[in-house]
PDB file of C-alpha atoms and ligand atoms in Angstrom:
ATOM      1  CA  UNK E 228       8.595  16.930  14.347  1.00 50.00           C
ATOM      2  CA  UNK E 229       7.336  15.484  11.013  1.00 85.00           C
ATOM      3  CA  UNK E 230       3.741  14.718  10.435  1.00 97.00           C
ATOM      4  CA  UNK E 231       2.121  11.541   9.672  1.00 98.00           C
ATOM      5  CA  UNK E 232       1.734   9.994   6.137  1.00 98.00           C
ATOM      6  CA  UNK E 233      -1.544   8.303   5.942  1.00 98.00           C
ATOM      7  CA  UNK E 234      -1.976   5.814   3.142  1.00 99.00           C
ATOM      8  CA  UNK E 235      -5.485   4.507   2.349  1.00 99.00           C
ATOM      9  CA  UNK E 236      -5.910   0.989   1.046  1.00 98.00           C
ATOM     10  CA  UNK E 237      -9.527   1.140   0.001  1.00 98.00           C
ATOM     11  CA  UNK E 238     -10.413  -2.127  -1.839  1.00 98.00           C
ATOM     12  CA  UNK E 239      -7.662  -4.848  -1.853  1.00 98.00           C
ATOM     13  CA  UNK E 240      -8.012  -8.036  -3.898  1.00 98.00           C
ATOM     14  CA  UNK E 241      -9.799 -10.512  -1.650  1.00 96.00           C
ATOM     15  CA  UNK E 242     -13.033  -9.300  -0.394  1.00 97.00           C
ATOM     16  CA  UNK E 243     -16.121  -9.608  -2.601  1.00 97.00           C
ATOM     17  CA  UNK E 244     -18.121  -6.348  -2.876  1.00 97.00           C
ATOM     18  CA  UNK E 245     -21.270  -8.037  -1.827  1.00 97.00           C
ATOM     19  CA  UNK E 246     -19.553  -9.033   1.500  1.00 96.00           C
ATOM     20  CA  UNK E 247     -18.618  -5.411   2.525  1.00 97.00           C
ATOM     21  CA  UNK E 248     -21.005  -2.626   1.842  1.00 94.00           C
ATOM     22  CA  UNK E 249     -18.896   0.409   1.420  1.00 96.00           C
ATOM     23  CA  UNK E 250     -16.105  -1.423  -0.458  1.00 98.00           C
ATOM     24  CA  UNK E 251     -15.161   0.646  -3.464  1.00 98.00           C
ATOM     25  CA  UNK E 252     -14.833  -1.918  -6.258  1.00 98.00           C
ATOM     26  CA  UNK E 253     -15.881   0.223  -9.263  1.00 98.00           C
ATOM     27  CA  UNK E 254     -13.988   3.285 -10.569  1.00 98.00           C
ATOM     28  CA  UNK E 255     -16.606   5.768  -9.711  1.00 98.00           C
ATOM     29  CA  UNK E 256     -16.932   4.328  -6.153  1.00 98.00           C
ATOM     30  CA  UNK E 257     -13.048   4.386  -5.963  1.00 98.00           C
ATOM     31  CA  UNK E 258     -12.915   8.006  -7.061  1.00 98.00           C
ATOM     32  CA  UNK E 259     -15.631   9.061  -4.433  1.00 98.00           C
ATOM     33  CA  UNK E 260     -13.744   7.185  -1.727  1.00 98.00           C
ATOM     34  CA  UNK E 261     -10.255   8.651  -2.779  1.00 98.00           C
ATOM     35  CA  UNK E 262     -11.640  12.242  -2.760  1.00 98.00           C
ATOM     36  CA  UNK E 263     -13.391  11.765   0.642  1.00 98.00           C
ATOM     37  CA  UNK E 264     -10.263  10.081   2.087  1.00 99.00           C
ATOM     38  CA  UNK E 265      -7.977  12.988   0.781  1.00 98.00           C
ATOM     39  CA  UNK E 266     -10.368  15.410   2.598  1.00 98.00           C
ATOM     40  CA  UNK E 267     -10.014  13.334   5.724  1.00 98.00           C
ATOM     41  CA  UNK E 268      -6.303  13.265   5.665  1.00 98.00           C
ATOM     42  CA  UNK E 269      -4.977  10.493   3.295  1.00 99.00           C
ATOM     43  CA  UNK E 270      -2.020  11.323   1.217  1.00 98.00           C
ATOM     44  CA  UNK E 271      -1.387   8.163  -0.750  1.00 98.00           C
ATOM     45  CA  UNK E 272      -3.923   5.659  -2.228  1.00 99.00           C
ATOM     46  CA  UNK E 273      -2.968   1.950  -2.585  1.00 98.00           C
ATOM     47  CA  UNK E 274      -5.026   0.548  -5.470  1.00 98.00           C
ATOM     48  CA  UNK E 275      -6.194  -2.824  -6.611  1.00 98.00           C
ATOM     49  CA  UNK E 276      -8.101  -3.067  -9.813  1.00 98.00           C
ATOM     50  CA  UNK E 277     -11.506  -4.764  -9.977  1.00 98.00           C
ATOM     51  CA  UNK E 278     -13.421  -5.881 -13.126  1.00 98.00           C
ATOM     52  CA  UNK E 279     -17.021  -5.293 -13.968  1.00 97.00           C
ATOM     53  CA  UNK E 280     -17.972  -8.363 -11.876  1.00 97.00           C
ATOM     54  CA  UNK E 281     -16.105  -6.955  -8.858  1.00 97.00           C
ATOM     55  CA  UNK E 282     -13.267  -9.541  -9.152  1.00 98.00           C
ATOM     56  CA  UNK E 283      -9.655  -8.602  -8.704  1.00 98.00           C
ATOM     57  CA  UNK E 284      -7.825  -7.724 -12.082  1.00 98.00           C
ATOM     58  CA  UNK E 285      -4.341  -6.775 -13.165  1.00 98.00           C
ATOM     59  CA  UNK E 286      -5.481  -5.688 -16.541  1.00 97.00           C
ATOM     60  CA  UNK E 287      -2.909  -2.990 -17.505  1.00 95.00           C
ATOM     61  CA  UNK E 288      -5.361  -0.968 -19.563  1.00 97.00           C
ATOM     62  CA  UNK E 289      -7.972  -0.791 -16.845  1.00 98.00           C
ATOM     63  CA  UNK E 290      -5.201   0.097 -14.313  1.00 98.00           C
ATOM     64  CA  UNK E 291      -3.856   2.839 -16.537  1.00 98.00           C
ATOM     65  CA  UNK E 292      -7.294   4.280 -16.733  1.00 98.00           C
ATOM     66  CA  UNK E 293      -7.761   4.107 -12.994  1.00 98.00           C
ATOM     67  CA  UNK E 294      -4.427   5.732 -12.461  1.00 98.00           C
ATOM     68  CA  UNK E 295      -5.196   8.593 -14.910  1.00 98.00           C
ATOM     69  CA  UNK E 296      -8.718   9.136 -13.313  1.00 98.00           C
ATOM     70  CA  UNK E 297      -7.221   9.280  -9.766  1.00 98.00           C
ATOM     71  CA  UNK E 298      -4.762  11.893 -10.970  1.00 98.00           C
ATOM     72  CA  UNK E 299      -7.402  13.962 -12.620  1.00 98.00           C
ATOM     73  CA  UNK E 300      -9.711  13.967  -9.660  1.00 98.00           C
ATOM     74  CA  UNK E 301      -7.401  13.928  -6.514  1.00 98.00           C
ATOM     75  CA  UNK E 302      -4.009  15.135  -5.588  1.00 98.00           C
ATOM     76  CA  UNK E 303      -3.264  11.865  -3.979  1.00 98.00           C
ATOM     77  CA  UNK E 304      -0.079   9.903  -4.604  1.00 98.00           C
ATOM     78  CA  UNK E 305      -1.182   6.867  -6.655  1.00 98.00           C
ATOM     79  CA  UNK E 306       0.401   3.572  -5.610  1.00 98.00           C
ATOM     80  CA  UNK E 307      -0.570   0.366  -7.533  1.00 98.00           C
ATOM     81  CA  UNK E 308      -0.397  -3.025  -5.958  1.00 98.00           C
ATOM     82  CA  UNK E 309       1.866  -5.495  -7.608  1.00 98.00           C
ATOM     83  CA  UNK E 310       0.926  -8.040  -5.114  1.00 98.00           C
ATOM     84  CA  UNK E 311      -2.516  -8.499  -6.754  1.00 97.00           C
ATOM     85  CA  UNK E 312      -4.320 -11.705  -5.827  1.00 97.00           C
ATOM     86  CA  UNK E 313      -2.487 -14.824  -4.672  1.00 97.00           C
ATOM     87  CA  UNK E 314      -3.497 -16.517  -7.867  1.00 96.00           C
ATOM     88  CA  UNK E 315      -1.891 -13.847 -10.124  1.00 98.00           C
ATOM     89  CA  UNK E 316       1.198 -14.715 -12.306  1.00 98.00           C
ATOM     90  CA  UNK E 317       4.501 -12.874 -11.900  1.00 98.00           C
ATOM     91  CA  UNK E 318       4.223 -11.735 -15.484  1.00 98.00           C
ATOM     92  CA  UNK E 319       0.910 -10.012 -14.807  1.00 98.00           C
ATOM     93  CA  UNK E 320       2.212  -8.527 -11.577  1.00 98.00           C
ATOM     94  CA  UNK E 321       5.218  -7.233 -13.363  1.00 98.00           C
ATOM     95  CA  UNK E 322       3.114  -5.653 -16.048  1.00 98.00           C
ATOM     96  CA  UNK E 323       1.180  -3.426 -13.599  1.00 98.00           C
ATOM     97  CA  UNK E 324       4.110  -1.071 -13.622  1.00 98.00           C
ATOM     98  CA  UNK E 325       3.271  -0.205 -17.136  1.00 97.00           C
ATOM     99  CA  UNK E 326       0.260   1.573 -16.067  1.00 97.00           C
ATOM    100  CA  UNK E 327       2.572   4.485 -14.737  1.00 96.00           C
ATOM    101  CA  UNK E 328       1.734   4.840 -11.026  1.00 98.00           C
ATOM    102  CA  UNK E 329       3.728   7.207  -8.832  1.00 98.00           C
ATOM    103  CA  UNK E 330       4.707   4.234  -6.582  1.00 98.00           C
ATOM    104  CA  UNK E 331       4.114   0.558  -6.300  1.00 98.00           C
ATOM    105  CA  UNK E 332       4.332  -2.149  -3.667  1.00 98.00           C
ATOM    106  CA  UNK E 333       7.084  -4.624  -3.785  1.00 98.00           C
ATOM    107  CA  UNK E 334       6.602  -7.492  -1.281  1.00 98.00           C
ATOM    108  CA  UNK E 335       9.845  -8.772   0.146  1.00 98.00           C
ATOM    109  CA  UNK E 336       9.118 -12.472   0.443  1.00 98.00           C
ATOM    110  CA  UNK E 337       6.679 -15.445   0.480  1.00 98.00           C
ATOM    111  CA  UNK E 338       4.239 -15.846   3.308  1.00 98.00           C
ATOM    112  CA  UNK E 339       1.281 -18.170   4.191  1.00 97.00           C
ATOM    113  CA  UNK E 340      -1.702 -15.873   3.425  1.00 95.00           C
ATOM    114  CA  UNK E 341      -4.726 -17.421   5.291  1.00 89.00           C
ATOM    115  CA  UNK E 342      -5.173 -20.771   3.589  1.00 93.00           C
ATOM    116  CA  UNK E 343      -3.163 -19.743   0.584  1.00 96.00           C
ATOM    117  CA  UNK E 344       0.440 -18.875  -0.086  1.00 98.00           C
ATOM    118  CA  UNK E 345       1.539 -15.367  -1.373  1.00 98.00           C
ATOM    119  CA  UNK E 346       4.504 -16.204  -3.466  1.00 98.00           C
ATOM    120  CA  UNK E 347       7.357 -13.821  -3.899  1.00 98.00           C
ATOM    121  CA  UNK E 348      10.422 -15.432  -5.191  1.00 98.00           C
ATOM    122  CA  UNK E 349      13.772 -13.616  -4.839  1.00 98.00           C
ATOM    123  CA  UNK E 350      14.352 -13.374  -8.653  1.00 98.00           C
ATOM    124  CA  UNK E 351      10.844 -11.732  -8.925  1.00 98.00           C
ATOM    125  CA  UNK E 352      11.555  -9.346  -6.199  1.00 98.00           C
ATOM    126  CA  UNK E 353      14.659  -8.289  -7.932  1.00 98.00           C
ATOM    127  CA  UNK E 354      12.752  -7.921 -11.226  1.00 98.00           C
ATOM    128  CA  UNK E 355      10.145  -5.703  -9.647  1.00 98.00           C
ATOM    129  CA  UNK E 356      12.839  -3.518  -7.908  1.00 98.00           C
ATOM    130  CA  UNK E 357      14.829  -3.108 -11.220  1.00 98.00           C
ATOM    131  CA  UNK E 358      11.833  -2.555 -13.446  1.00 98.00           C
ATOM    132  CA  UNK E 359      10.374   0.213 -11.203  1.00 98.00           C
ATOM    133  CA  UNK E 360      13.514   2.101 -11.292  1.00 98.00           C
ATOM    134  CA  UNK E 361      13.634   1.780 -15.043  1.00 97.00           C
ATOM    135  CA  UNK E 362      10.046   3.051 -15.468  1.00 97.00           C
ATOM    136  CA  UNK E 363      10.387   5.781 -12.917  1.00 97.00           C
ATOM    137  CA  UNK E 364       8.192   4.210 -10.302  1.00 98.00           C
ATOM    138  CA  UNK E 365       9.140   4.596  -6.598  1.00 98.00           C
ATOM    139  CA  UNK E 366       8.971   1.283  -4.660  1.00 98.00           C
ATOM    140  CA  UNK E 367       7.281   0.904  -1.389  1.00 98.00           C
ATOM    141  CA  UNK E 368       8.587  -2.443   0.161  1.00 98.00           C
ATOM    142  CA  UNK E 369       6.008  -4.471   1.887  1.00 98.00           C
ATOM    143  CA  UNK E 370       7.283  -6.575   4.742  1.00 98.00           C
ATOM    144  CA  UNK E 371       5.033  -9.167   6.402  1.00 98.00           C
ATOM    145  CA  UNK E 372       7.693 -10.666   8.518  1.00 98.00           C
ATOM    146  CA  UNK E 373      11.290 -10.092  10.042  1.00 98.00           C
ATOM    147  CA  UNK E 374      12.802 -12.185   7.138  1.00 98.00           C
ATOM    148  CA  UNK E 375      11.354  -9.898   4.644  1.00 98.00           C
ATOM    149  CA  UNK E 376      13.477  -7.068   6.243  1.00 98.00           C
ATOM    150  CA  UNK E 377      16.605  -9.096   5.991  1.00 98.00           C
ATOM    151  CA  UNK E 378      15.694  -9.630   2.296  1.00 98.00           C
ATOM    152  CA  UNK E 379      15.391  -5.875   1.943  1.00 99.00           C
ATOM    153  CA  UNK E 380      18.826  -5.313   3.296  1.00 98.00           C
ATOM    154  CA  UNK E 381      20.125  -7.793   0.693  1.00 98.00           C
ATOM    155  CA  UNK E 382      18.187  -6.276  -2.056  1.00 98.00           C
ATOM    156  CA  UNK E 383      19.562  -2.750  -1.414  1.00 98.00           C
ATOM    157  CA  UNK E 384      23.115  -4.020  -1.001  1.00 98.00           C
ATOM    158  CA  UNK E 385      23.093  -5.898  -4.191  1.00 98.00           C
ATOM    159  CA  UNK E 386      20.940  -3.832  -6.344  1.00 98.00           C
ATOM    160  CA  UNK E 387      21.032  -0.280  -5.063  1.00 98.00           C
ATOM    161  CA  UNK E 388      18.460   2.093  -3.828  1.00 98.00           C
ATOM    162  CA  UNK E 389      15.017   2.670  -5.333  1.00 98.00           C
ATOM    163  CA  UNK E 390      14.183   5.607  -7.535  1.00 97.00           C
ATOM    164  CA  UNK E 391      14.685   8.832  -5.563  1.00 96.00           C
ATOM    165  CA  UNK E 392      17.149   7.190  -3.234  1.00 97.00           C
ATOM    166  CA  UNK E 393      14.702   7.155  -0.149  1.00 98.00           C
ATOM    167  CA  UNK E 394      13.649   3.649   1.278  1.00 98.00           C
ATOM    168  CA  UNK E 395      10.084   3.595   2.574  1.00 98.00           C
ATOM    169  CA  UNK E 396       8.715   0.339   4.024  1.00 98.00           C
ATOM    170  CA  UNK E 397       5.136  -0.780   4.808  1.00 98.00           C
ATOM    171  CA  UNK E 398       5.145  -3.071   7.839  1.00 98.00           C
ATOM    172  CA  UNK E 399       2.211  -5.350   7.674  1.00 98.00           C
ATOM    173  CA  UNK E 400       1.224  -6.982  10.905  1.00 98.00           C
ATOM    174  CA  UNK E 401      -1.541  -9.404  11.823  1.00 97.00           C
ATOM    175  CA  UNK E 402      -1.817 -11.333   8.530  1.00 96.00           C
ATOM    176  CA  UNK E 403      -2.422 -15.072   9.333  1.00 93.00           C
ATOM    177  CA  UNK E 404       1.020 -16.464   8.381  1.00 94.00           C
ATOM    178  CA  UNK E 405       3.008 -13.131   9.019  1.00 96.00           C
ATOM    179  CA  UNK E 406       4.119 -11.100  11.897  1.00 97.00           C
ATOM    180  CA  UNK E 407       1.636 -10.922  14.801  1.00 98.00           C
ATOM    181  CA  UNK E 408      -0.133  -7.590  15.293  1.00 98.00           C
ATOM    182  CA  UNK E 409       1.510  -6.641  18.468  1.00 98.00           C
ATOM    183  CA  UNK E 410       3.539  -3.626  19.684  1.00 98.00           C
ATOM    184  CA  UNK E 411       6.560  -6.000  20.403  1.00 98.00           C
ATOM    185  CA  UNK E 412       6.467  -7.350  16.834  1.00 98.00           C
ATOM    186  CA  UNK E 413       6.411  -3.782  15.426  1.00 98.00           C
ATOM    187  CA  UNK E 414       9.335  -2.607  17.655  1.00 98.00           C
ATOM    188  CA  UNK E 415      11.422  -5.558  16.483  1.00 98.00           C
ATOM    189  CA  UNK E 416      10.592  -4.787  12.834  1.00 98.00           C
ATOM    190  CA  UNK E 417      11.410  -1.125  13.278  1.00 98.00           C
ATOM    191  CA  UNK E 418      14.754  -2.162  14.731  1.00 98.00           C
ATOM    192  CA  UNK E 419      15.515  -4.252  11.570  1.00 98.00           C
ATOM    193  CA  UNK E 420      14.748  -1.300   9.105  1.00 98.00           C
ATOM    194  CA  UNK E 421      17.696  -0.003   6.809  1.00 98.00           C
ATOM    195  CA  UNK E 422      19.361   3.110   8.083  1.00 98.00           C
ATOM    196  CA  UNK E 423      17.415   6.221   7.032  1.00 97.00           C
ATOM    197  CA  UNK E 424      14.240   4.308   6.084  1.00 98.00           C
ATOM    198  CA  UNK E 425      10.821   5.560   7.065  1.00 98.00           C
ATOM    199  CA  UNK E 426       7.967   3.225   7.601  1.00 98.00           C
ATOM    200  CA  UNK E 427       4.157   2.964   7.630  1.00 98.00           C
ATOM    201  CA  UNK E 428       2.385   0.280   9.656  1.00 98.00           C
ATOM    202  CA  UNK E 429      -0.701  -1.693   8.709  1.00 98.00           C
ATOM    203  CA  UNK E 430      -2.599  -3.719  11.219  1.00 98.00           C
ATOM    204  CA  UNK E 431      -4.694  -6.320   9.609  1.00 97.00           C
ATOM    205  CA  UNK E 432      -8.126  -7.017  11.052  1.00 95.00           C
ATOM    206  CA  UNK E 433      -8.330  -6.429  14.811  1.00 94.00           C
ATOM    207  CA  UNK E 434      -4.660  -5.480  14.819  1.00 97.00           C
ATOM    208  CA  UNK E 435      -5.555  -2.170  13.092  1.00 97.00           C
ATOM    209  CA  UNK E 436      -5.878  -0.068  16.137  1.00 97.00           C
ATOM    210  CA  UNK E 437      -2.984  -1.359  18.445  1.00 97.00           C
ATOM    211  CA  UNK E 438      -0.611  -1.261  15.463  1.00 98.00           C
ATOM    212  CA  UNK E 439      -1.455   2.206  14.594  1.00 98.00           C
ATOM    213  CA  UNK E 440      -1.113   3.472  18.276  1.00 98.00           C
ATOM    214  CA  UNK E 441       2.225   1.599  18.412  1.00 98.00           C
ATOM    215  CA  UNK E 442       3.469   2.899  15.079  1.00 98.00           C
ATOM    216  CA  UNK E 443       2.618   6.568  16.118  1.00 98.00           C
ATOM    217  CA  UNK E 444       4.592   6.034  19.412  1.00 97.00           C
ATOM    218  CA  UNK E 445       7.687   5.156  17.581  1.00 98.00           C
ATOM    219  CA  UNK E 446       7.632   7.719  14.899  1.00 97.00           C
ATOM    220  CA  UNK E 447       5.890   5.756  12.236  1.00 98.00           C
ATOM    221  CA  UNK E 448       3.382   6.483   9.506  1.00 98.00           C
ATOM    222  CA  UNK E 449      -0.013   4.820   8.995  1.00 98.00           C
ATOM    223  CA  UNK E 450      -1.778   2.760   6.433  1.00 98.00           C
ATOM    224  CA  UNK E 451      -5.455   1.984   6.992  1.00 98.00           C
ATOM    225  CA  UNK E 452      -8.410   0.921   4.748  1.00 98.00           C
ATOM    226  CA  UNK E 453     -10.877  -1.723   3.882  1.00 98.00           C
ATOM    227  CA  UNK E 454      -8.302  -3.821   2.192  1.00 98.00           C
ATOM    228  CA  UNK E 455      -6.951  -4.630   5.724  1.00 97.00           C
ATOM    229  CA  UNK E 456      -9.802  -3.977   8.191  1.00 97.00           C
ATOM    230  CA  UNK E 457     -13.590  -4.577   7.924  1.00 98.00           C
ATOM    231  CA  UNK E 458     -14.436  -4.241  11.524  1.00 97.00           C
ATOM    232  CA  UNK E 459     -14.319  -0.768  13.173  1.00 97.00           C
ATOM    233  CA  UNK E 460     -14.822  -1.936  16.668  1.00 95.00           C
ATOM    234  CA  UNK E 461     -15.811  -5.153  18.215  1.00 94.00           C
ATOM    235  CA  UNK E 462     -19.036  -6.190  16.523  1.00 95.00           C
ATOM    236  CA  UNK E 463     -19.229  -2.891  14.402  1.00 97.00           C
ATOM    237  CA  UNK E 464     -18.555  -3.193  10.626  1.00 97.00           C
ATOM    238  CA  UNK E 465     -16.565  -0.426   8.916  1.00 98.00           C
ATOM    239  CA  UNK E 466     -18.892   1.980   7.283  1.00 98.00           C
ATOM    240  CA  UNK E 467     -16.433   3.167   4.649  1.00 98.00           C
ATOM    241  CA  UNK E 468     -12.769   4.060   4.164  1.00 98.00           C
ATOM    242  CA  UNK E 469     -13.311   7.544   5.230  1.00 98.00           C
ATOM    243  CA  UNK E 470     -14.263   6.490   8.689  1.00 98.00           C
ATOM    244  CA  UNK E 471     -10.830   4.648   9.064  1.00 98.00           C
ATOM    245  CA  UNK E 472      -8.832   7.545   7.551  1.00 98.00           C
ATOM    246  CA  UNK E 473     -10.580  10.037   9.822  1.00 98.00           C
ATOM    247  CA  UNK E 474      -9.754   7.777  12.802  1.00 98.00           C
ATOM    248  CA  UNK E 475      -6.094   7.653  11.782  1.00 98.00           C
ATOM    249  CA  UNK E 476      -5.953  11.332  11.191  1.00 98.00           C
ATOM    250  CA  UNK E 477      -7.401  11.916  14.717  1.00 98.00           C
ATOM    251  CA  UNK E 478      -4.727   9.621  16.209  1.00 98.00           C
ATOM    252  CA  UNK E 479      -2.014  11.465  14.424  1.00 98.00           C
ATOM    253  CA  UNK E 480      -3.296  14.830  15.692  1.00 98.00           C
ATOM    254  CA  UNK E 481      -3.366  13.330  19.203  1.00 98.00           C
ATOM    255  CA  UNK E 482       0.285  12.183  18.833  1.00 98.00           C
ATOM    256  CA  UNK E 483       1.274  15.703  17.782  1.00 97.00           C
ATOM    257  CA  UNK E 484       2.081  14.687  14.208  1.00 98.00           C
ATOM    258  CA  UNK E 485      -0.880  15.714  11.941  1.00 98.00           C
ATOM    259  CA  UNK E 486      -1.614  14.277   8.533  1.00 98.00           C
ATOM    260  CA  UNK E 487       0.746  15.193   5.763  1.00 98.00           C
ATOM    261  CA  UNK E 488      -0.645  16.609   2.649  1.00 98.00           C
ATOM    262  CA  UNK E 489      -0.122  14.848  -0.727  1.00 98.00           C
ATOM    263  CA  UNK E 490       2.661  17.445  -1.433  1.00 97.00           C
ATOM    264  CA  UNK E 491       4.385  16.730   1.868  1.00 97.00           C
ATOM    265  CA  UNK E 492       4.124  13.041   1.156  1.00 97.00           C
ATOM    266  CA  UNK E 493       5.743  13.507  -2.278  1.00 97.00           C
ATOM    267  CA  UNK E 494       8.723  15.230  -0.543  1.00 97.00           C
ATOM    268  CA  UNK E 495       8.977  12.503   2.117  1.00 97.00           C
ATOM    269  CA  UNK E 496       8.899   9.727  -0.371  1.00 97.00           C
ATOM    270  CA  UNK E 497      11.391  11.559  -2.684  1.00 96.00           C
ATOM    271  CA  UNK E 498       8.802  11.299  -5.498  1.00 96.00           C
ATOM    272  CA  UNK E 499       9.250  13.280  -8.791  1.00 86.00           C
ATOM    273  CA  UNK E 500       6.967  16.132  -9.479  1.00 77.00           C
ATOM    274  CA  UNK E 501       3.364  14.963 -10.143  1.00 69.00           C
ATOM    275  CA  UNK E 502       2.732  13.673 -13.537  1.00 57.00           C
ATOM    276  CA  UNK E 503      -0.767  15.148 -13.777  1.00 54.00           C
ATOM    277  CA  UNK E 504      -2.616  17.881 -15.648  1.00 53.00           C
ATOM    278  CA  UNK E 505      -3.535  20.800 -13.322  1.00 45.00           C
ATOM    279  CA  UNK E 506      -7.175  20.482 -12.315  1.00 48.00           C
ATOM    280  CA  UNK E 507      -9.553  23.287 -13.061  1.00 45.00           C
TER     281      UNK E 507
HETATM  282  N1  KMH P  18      -3.542  -9.441  -2.039  1.00 68.88           N
HETATM  283  C1  KMH P  18      -2.369  -9.921  -1.397  1.00 68.88           C
HETATM  284  C2  KMH P  18      -2.088 -11.301  -1.975  1.00 68.88           C
HETATM  285  C3  KMH P  18       0.130  -5.748  -2.104  1.00 68.88           C
HETATM  286  O1  KMH P  18      -0.985  -5.158  -2.461  1.00 68.88           O
HETATM  287  O2  KMH P  18       1.235  -5.525  -2.670  1.00 68.88           O
HETATM  288  C4  KMH P  18      -1.143  -9.124  -1.656  1.00 68.88           C
HETATM  289  C5  KMH P  18      -1.351  -7.638  -1.337  1.00 68.88           C
HETATM  290  C6  KMH P  18      -0.036  -6.962  -1.179  1.00 68.88           C
HETATM  291  O3  KMH P  18      -2.383  -7.051  -1.134  1.00 68.88           O
HETATM  292 ZN1   ZN P  19      -2.712  -4.376  -1.512  1.00 68.88          ZN
END
């Protein structure tokens, strides 16, 4: 039985660093978190850039530097967010791909996002999908709702598969405005996946644990991290990302599908050989 791919999403775009001790919002903090999360069982890191003030940024030079540093200092598969922050332009979100990550997120539709709207127009989704293939970046399709899975079927039918040919989806549950964080919603979404696709599941906020347990029960992979969850248990704040990855790895062990290594993850996601210098 295959193991469990664990993705860590350590930072996100929304949480100010002063509101979450342990949130890695600088490059040194991100590298330390990434190393520790790899040791705890993560194979993929989903990255949002932050500027010197700790605000979300899509600055391509900064992102290229962060991708390079993560490659030098870890073996993790490096995924950049093209979702950015709800205020980011389509142009800036598309330019993220120039930073040369291994994979990048491609959100499959628009949703209410708390009090905001996370806009993902169809022509923009198509542009992301095509540009990733041109640049040698493997897409991960983020689906916050069942309609996003219908859009994914349409995308693949009209525009062909992602680079490498394998379809991997991240099902995001529990966002205010998206699918609820329930086992029933997860099972419905899994039933709507394209044939042959694999999936990770992300439970936002208090949905983290039930969604992880349900995902493992139906053969899925896991995404955890402080982008999505700042509360470890009722009334207990998350200490750091490693704590969440370690719990995910323990659950994966209990499910009889231990955490995949970054090399295993590359094979699962049909990624090309790592574009990194060997580390001493
Ligand atoms: N920050 C959200 C608006 C992604 O990384 O691709 C979008 C997001 C999804 O976080
Ligand atoms: Zn993200």
